[in-house]
Coordinates of C-alpha atoms and ligand atoms in Angstrom, one line a residue:
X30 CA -40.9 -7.3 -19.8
X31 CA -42.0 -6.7 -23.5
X32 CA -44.0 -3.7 -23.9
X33 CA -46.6 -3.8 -26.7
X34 CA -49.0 -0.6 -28.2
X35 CA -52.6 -0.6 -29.7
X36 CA -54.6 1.8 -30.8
X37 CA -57.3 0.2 -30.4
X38 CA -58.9 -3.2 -29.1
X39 CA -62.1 -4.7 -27.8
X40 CA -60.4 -5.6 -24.6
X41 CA -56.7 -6.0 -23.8
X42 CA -57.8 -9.1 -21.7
X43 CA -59.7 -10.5 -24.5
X44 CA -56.4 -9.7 -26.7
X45 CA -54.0 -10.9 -25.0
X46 CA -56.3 -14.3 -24.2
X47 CA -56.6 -14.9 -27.9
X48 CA -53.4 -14.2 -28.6
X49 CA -51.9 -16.2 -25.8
X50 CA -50.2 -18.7 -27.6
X51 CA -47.8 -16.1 -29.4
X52 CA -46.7 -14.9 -26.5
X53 CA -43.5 -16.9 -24.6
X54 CA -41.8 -14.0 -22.2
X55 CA -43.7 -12.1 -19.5
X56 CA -45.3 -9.0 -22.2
X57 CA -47.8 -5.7 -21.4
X58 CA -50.6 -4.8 -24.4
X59 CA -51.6 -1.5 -23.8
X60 CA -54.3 0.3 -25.8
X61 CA -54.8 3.8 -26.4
X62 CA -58.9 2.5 -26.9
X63 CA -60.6 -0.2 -25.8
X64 CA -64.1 -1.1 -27.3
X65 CA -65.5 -3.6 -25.0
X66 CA -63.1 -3.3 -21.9
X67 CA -64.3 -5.8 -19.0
X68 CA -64.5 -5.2 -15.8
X69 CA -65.4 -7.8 -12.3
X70 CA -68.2 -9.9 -12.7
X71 CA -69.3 -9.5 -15.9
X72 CA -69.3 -5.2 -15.7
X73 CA -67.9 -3.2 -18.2
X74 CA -65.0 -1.0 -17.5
X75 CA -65.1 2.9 -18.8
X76 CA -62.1 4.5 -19.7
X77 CA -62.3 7.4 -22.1
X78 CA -59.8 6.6 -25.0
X79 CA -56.5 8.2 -24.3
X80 CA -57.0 8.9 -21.2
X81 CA -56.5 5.8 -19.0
X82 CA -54.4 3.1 -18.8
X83 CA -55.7 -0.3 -19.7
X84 CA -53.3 -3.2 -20.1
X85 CA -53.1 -6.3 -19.8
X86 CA -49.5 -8.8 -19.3
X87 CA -49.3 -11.9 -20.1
X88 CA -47.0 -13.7 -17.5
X89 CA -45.9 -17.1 -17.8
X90 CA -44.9 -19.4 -14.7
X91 CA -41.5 -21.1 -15.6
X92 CA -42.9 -24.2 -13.3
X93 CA -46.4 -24.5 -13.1
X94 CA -47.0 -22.3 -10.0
X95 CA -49.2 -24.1 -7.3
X96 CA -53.0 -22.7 -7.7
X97 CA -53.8 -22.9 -4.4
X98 CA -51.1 -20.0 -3.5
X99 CA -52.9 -17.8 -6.9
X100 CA -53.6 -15.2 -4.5
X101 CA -49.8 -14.1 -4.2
X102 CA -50.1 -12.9 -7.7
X103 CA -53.2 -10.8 -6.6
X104 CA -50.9 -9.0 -4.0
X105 CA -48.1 -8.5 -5.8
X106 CA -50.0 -6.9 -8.6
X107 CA -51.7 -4.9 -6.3
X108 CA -48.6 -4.0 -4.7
X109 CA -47.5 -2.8 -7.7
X110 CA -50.2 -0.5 -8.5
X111 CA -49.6 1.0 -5.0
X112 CA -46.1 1.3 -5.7
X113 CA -46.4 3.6 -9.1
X114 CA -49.0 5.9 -7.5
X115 CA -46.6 6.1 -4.6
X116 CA -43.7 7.1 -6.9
X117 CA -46.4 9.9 -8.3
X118 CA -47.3 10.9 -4.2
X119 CA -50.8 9.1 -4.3
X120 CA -51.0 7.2 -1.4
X121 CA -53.1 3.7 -2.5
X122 CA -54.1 1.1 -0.5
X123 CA -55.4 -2.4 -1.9
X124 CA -59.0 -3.1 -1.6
X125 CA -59.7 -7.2 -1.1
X126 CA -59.7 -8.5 -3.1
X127 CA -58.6 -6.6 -6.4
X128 CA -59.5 -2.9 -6.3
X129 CA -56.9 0.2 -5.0
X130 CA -58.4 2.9 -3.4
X131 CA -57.6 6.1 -2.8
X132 CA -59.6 7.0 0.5
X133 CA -63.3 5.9 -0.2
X134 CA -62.8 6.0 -3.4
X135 CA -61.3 4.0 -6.7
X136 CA -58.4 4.4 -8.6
X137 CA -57.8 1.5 -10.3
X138 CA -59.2 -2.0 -11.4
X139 CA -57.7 -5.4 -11.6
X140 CA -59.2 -8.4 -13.0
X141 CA -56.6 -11.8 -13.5
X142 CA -57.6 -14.4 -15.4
X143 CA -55.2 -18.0 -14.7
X144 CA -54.4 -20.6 -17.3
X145 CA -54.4 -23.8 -14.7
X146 CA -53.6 -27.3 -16.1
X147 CA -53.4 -30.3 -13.8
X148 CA -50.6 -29.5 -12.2
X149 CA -51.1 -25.7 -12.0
X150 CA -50.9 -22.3 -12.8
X151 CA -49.3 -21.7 -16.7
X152 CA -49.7 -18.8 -16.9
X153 CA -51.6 -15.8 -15.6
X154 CA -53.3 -12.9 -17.8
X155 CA -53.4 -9.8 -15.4
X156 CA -55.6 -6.8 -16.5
X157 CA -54.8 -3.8 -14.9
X158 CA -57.0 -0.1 -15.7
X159 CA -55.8 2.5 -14.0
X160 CA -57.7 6.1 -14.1
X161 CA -55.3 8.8 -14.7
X162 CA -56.5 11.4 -17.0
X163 CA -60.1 11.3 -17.2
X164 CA -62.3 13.9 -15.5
X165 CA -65.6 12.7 -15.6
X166 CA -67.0 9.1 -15.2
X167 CA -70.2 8.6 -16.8
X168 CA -71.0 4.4 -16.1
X169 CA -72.5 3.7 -12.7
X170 CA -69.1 2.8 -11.1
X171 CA -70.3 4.1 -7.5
X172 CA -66.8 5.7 -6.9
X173 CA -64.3 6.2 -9.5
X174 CA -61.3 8.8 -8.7
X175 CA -58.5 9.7 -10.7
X176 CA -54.8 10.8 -10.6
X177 CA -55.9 13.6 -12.7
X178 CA -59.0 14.9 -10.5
X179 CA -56.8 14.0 -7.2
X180 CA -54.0 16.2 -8.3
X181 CA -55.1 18.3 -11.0
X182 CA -52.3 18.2 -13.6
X183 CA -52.4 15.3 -16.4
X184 CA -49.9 12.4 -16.7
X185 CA -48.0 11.2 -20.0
X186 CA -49.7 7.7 -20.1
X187 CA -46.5 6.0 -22.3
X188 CA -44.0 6.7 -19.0
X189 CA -46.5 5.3 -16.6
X190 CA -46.7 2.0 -18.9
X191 CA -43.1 2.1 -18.3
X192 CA -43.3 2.5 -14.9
X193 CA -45.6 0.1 -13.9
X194 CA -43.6 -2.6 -16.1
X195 CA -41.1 -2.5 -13.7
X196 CA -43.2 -2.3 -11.0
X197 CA -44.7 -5.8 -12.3
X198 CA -41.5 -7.0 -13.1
X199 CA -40.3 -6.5 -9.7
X200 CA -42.7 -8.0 -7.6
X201 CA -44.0 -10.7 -9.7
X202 CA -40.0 -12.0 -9.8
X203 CA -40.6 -12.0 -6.1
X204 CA -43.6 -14.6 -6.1
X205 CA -42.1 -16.5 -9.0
X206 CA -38.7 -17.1 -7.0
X207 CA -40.7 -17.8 -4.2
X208 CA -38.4 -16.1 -1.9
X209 CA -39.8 -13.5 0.1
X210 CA -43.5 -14.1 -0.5
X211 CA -43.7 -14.0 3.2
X212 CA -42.6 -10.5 3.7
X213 CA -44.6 -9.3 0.4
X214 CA -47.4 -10.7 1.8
X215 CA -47.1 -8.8 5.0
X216 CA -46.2 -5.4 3.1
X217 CA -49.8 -6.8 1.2
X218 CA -51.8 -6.7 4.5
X219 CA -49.7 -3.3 5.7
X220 CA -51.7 -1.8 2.5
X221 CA -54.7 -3.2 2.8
X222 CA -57.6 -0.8 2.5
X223 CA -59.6 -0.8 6.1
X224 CA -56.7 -3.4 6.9
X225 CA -55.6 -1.1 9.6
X226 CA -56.5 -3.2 12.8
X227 CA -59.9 -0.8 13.5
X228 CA -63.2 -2.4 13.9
X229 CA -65.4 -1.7 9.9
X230 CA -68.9 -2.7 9.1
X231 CA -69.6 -5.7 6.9
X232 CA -72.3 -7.8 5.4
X233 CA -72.5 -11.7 5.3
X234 CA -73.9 -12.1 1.9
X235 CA -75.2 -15.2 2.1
X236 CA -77.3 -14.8 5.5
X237 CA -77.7 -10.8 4.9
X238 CA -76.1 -10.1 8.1
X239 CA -74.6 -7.1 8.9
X240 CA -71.8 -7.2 11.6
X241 CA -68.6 -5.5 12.7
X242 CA -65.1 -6.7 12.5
X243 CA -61.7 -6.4 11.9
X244 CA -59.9 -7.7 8.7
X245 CA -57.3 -10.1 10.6
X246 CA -55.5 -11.7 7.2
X247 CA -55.9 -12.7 3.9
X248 CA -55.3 -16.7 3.1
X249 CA -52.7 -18.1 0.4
X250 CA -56.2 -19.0 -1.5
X251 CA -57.5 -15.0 -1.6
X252 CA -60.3 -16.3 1.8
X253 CA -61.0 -12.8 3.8
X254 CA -60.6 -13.4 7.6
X255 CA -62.6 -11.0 9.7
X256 CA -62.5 -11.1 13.4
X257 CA -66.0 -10.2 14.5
X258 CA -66.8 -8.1 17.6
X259 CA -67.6 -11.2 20.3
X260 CA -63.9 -12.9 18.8
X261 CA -65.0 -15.3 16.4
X262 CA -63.2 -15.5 13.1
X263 CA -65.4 -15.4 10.0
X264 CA -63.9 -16.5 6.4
X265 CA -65.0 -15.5 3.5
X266 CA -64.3 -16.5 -0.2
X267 CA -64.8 -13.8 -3.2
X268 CA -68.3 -12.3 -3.2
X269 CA -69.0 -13.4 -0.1
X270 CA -68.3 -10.8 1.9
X271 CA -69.8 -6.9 1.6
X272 CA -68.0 -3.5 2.5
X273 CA -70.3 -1.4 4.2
Ligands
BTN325 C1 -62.8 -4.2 -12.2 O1 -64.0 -4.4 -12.5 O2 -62.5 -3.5 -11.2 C2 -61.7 -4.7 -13.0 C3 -61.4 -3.8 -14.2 C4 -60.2 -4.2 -15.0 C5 -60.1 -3.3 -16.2 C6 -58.9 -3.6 -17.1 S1 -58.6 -2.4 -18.3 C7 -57.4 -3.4 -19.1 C8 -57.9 -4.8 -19.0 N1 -58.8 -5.1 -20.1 C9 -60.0 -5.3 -19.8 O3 -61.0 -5.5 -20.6 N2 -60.2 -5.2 -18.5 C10 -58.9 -5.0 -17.8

């Protein structure tokens, strides 16, 4: 994978969107600043220059890849994530559907925009900010953490970049091969965050129901399945669905 620096951009997402047609391999921008870095649904995303990672790969499918399986990218990013902090003896887990947590709390942001045509996926523009060295969180993100404050010693952000291109690079070549997606999706659900067969409290968004369940699988599409307390299965689609 092609690594890229900037000192400073609005957002790597935004970069690498407007600059997508320069780019032909699988490439990571990463800025030392972002200006206007963007976060889920429309939010912001704070990360004190220098101290964070934010990047952003651009990653092109050699055949269009079929958007209805888009959330295999999702896991494999996410699995990737997991997989540096592991290396750095943080133990992640993957909040549904793009979020890793570190207990109650997060570590880490990812927000993947996909280029679909008619026939599918082109290409996919993955944004990934990861808190490492900032100490203090001022926006009213309810639970930021980071590497820093959960081990107290800083990181050297350029061999984390490193690290989590070949992270990428690894499972990413896993989903575009489309041999053992299976098992990556089952490592996926092994990770998930309150994914661990135990009853949790949700909320039905859409009838503002409160109910306990337990998260049963994730669909090909990204669709939560929650098994609810009397047996039924409930699905839900992004935003549909509340952590409690
Ligand atoms: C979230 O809201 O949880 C997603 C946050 C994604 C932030 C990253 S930082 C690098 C990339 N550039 C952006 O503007 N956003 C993503």
């Amino acid at each position: 994978m092609n690594i890229t620096k900037l000192d400073r951009t609005d957002s790597t997402n935004s970069y690498v969107t407007r600059n997508s047609r320069d780019f032909v391999e699988a490439t990571l921008v990463y800025a030392i600043e972002q200006t206007a870095g963007r976060g889920q649904r429309g939010n912001s995303w704070e990360a004190e220059p220098g101290k964070n990672l934010t990047l952003t790969v651009f990653y092109p499918w050699e055949e269009a890849f079929p958007a209805l399986r888009q959330f295999s990218v999702s896991e494999a990013v996410a699995l990737s994530v997991v997989d540096l902090l592991a290396g750095e003896g943080i133990e992640a887990r993957a909040k549904w559907p793009n979020d890793i947590y570190v207990g109650d709390r997060k570590i880490c942001g990812i927000l993947i925009q996909h280029s679909v045509t008619g026939s599918g996926i082109e290409h996919s523009v993955i944004g990934i900010g990861l808190n490492v060295n900032q100490l203090v969180f001022r926006s009213l993100a309810p639970n930021p953490v980071s590497m820093a404050q959960l081990a107290g010693h800083e990181w050297a952000l350029d061999e984390l970049v490193t690290g989590i291109a070949g992270c990428l690079s690894r499972r990413l070549d896993i989903v575009k091969r489309d041999s053992g997606r299976e098992e990556l999706h089952k490592e996926f659900l092994g990770k998930l965050w309150r994914g661990d067969g135990r009853a949790y409290s949700f909320r039905d968004v859409a009838c503002d129901v409160r109910f306990a369940g337990m998260i049963e699988d994730v669909e090909t599409g990204g669709t939560l399945c929650i098994r609810s307390g009397d047996g039924d299965l409930y699905r839900f689609a992004f935003k549909e669905v509340e952590f409690l």
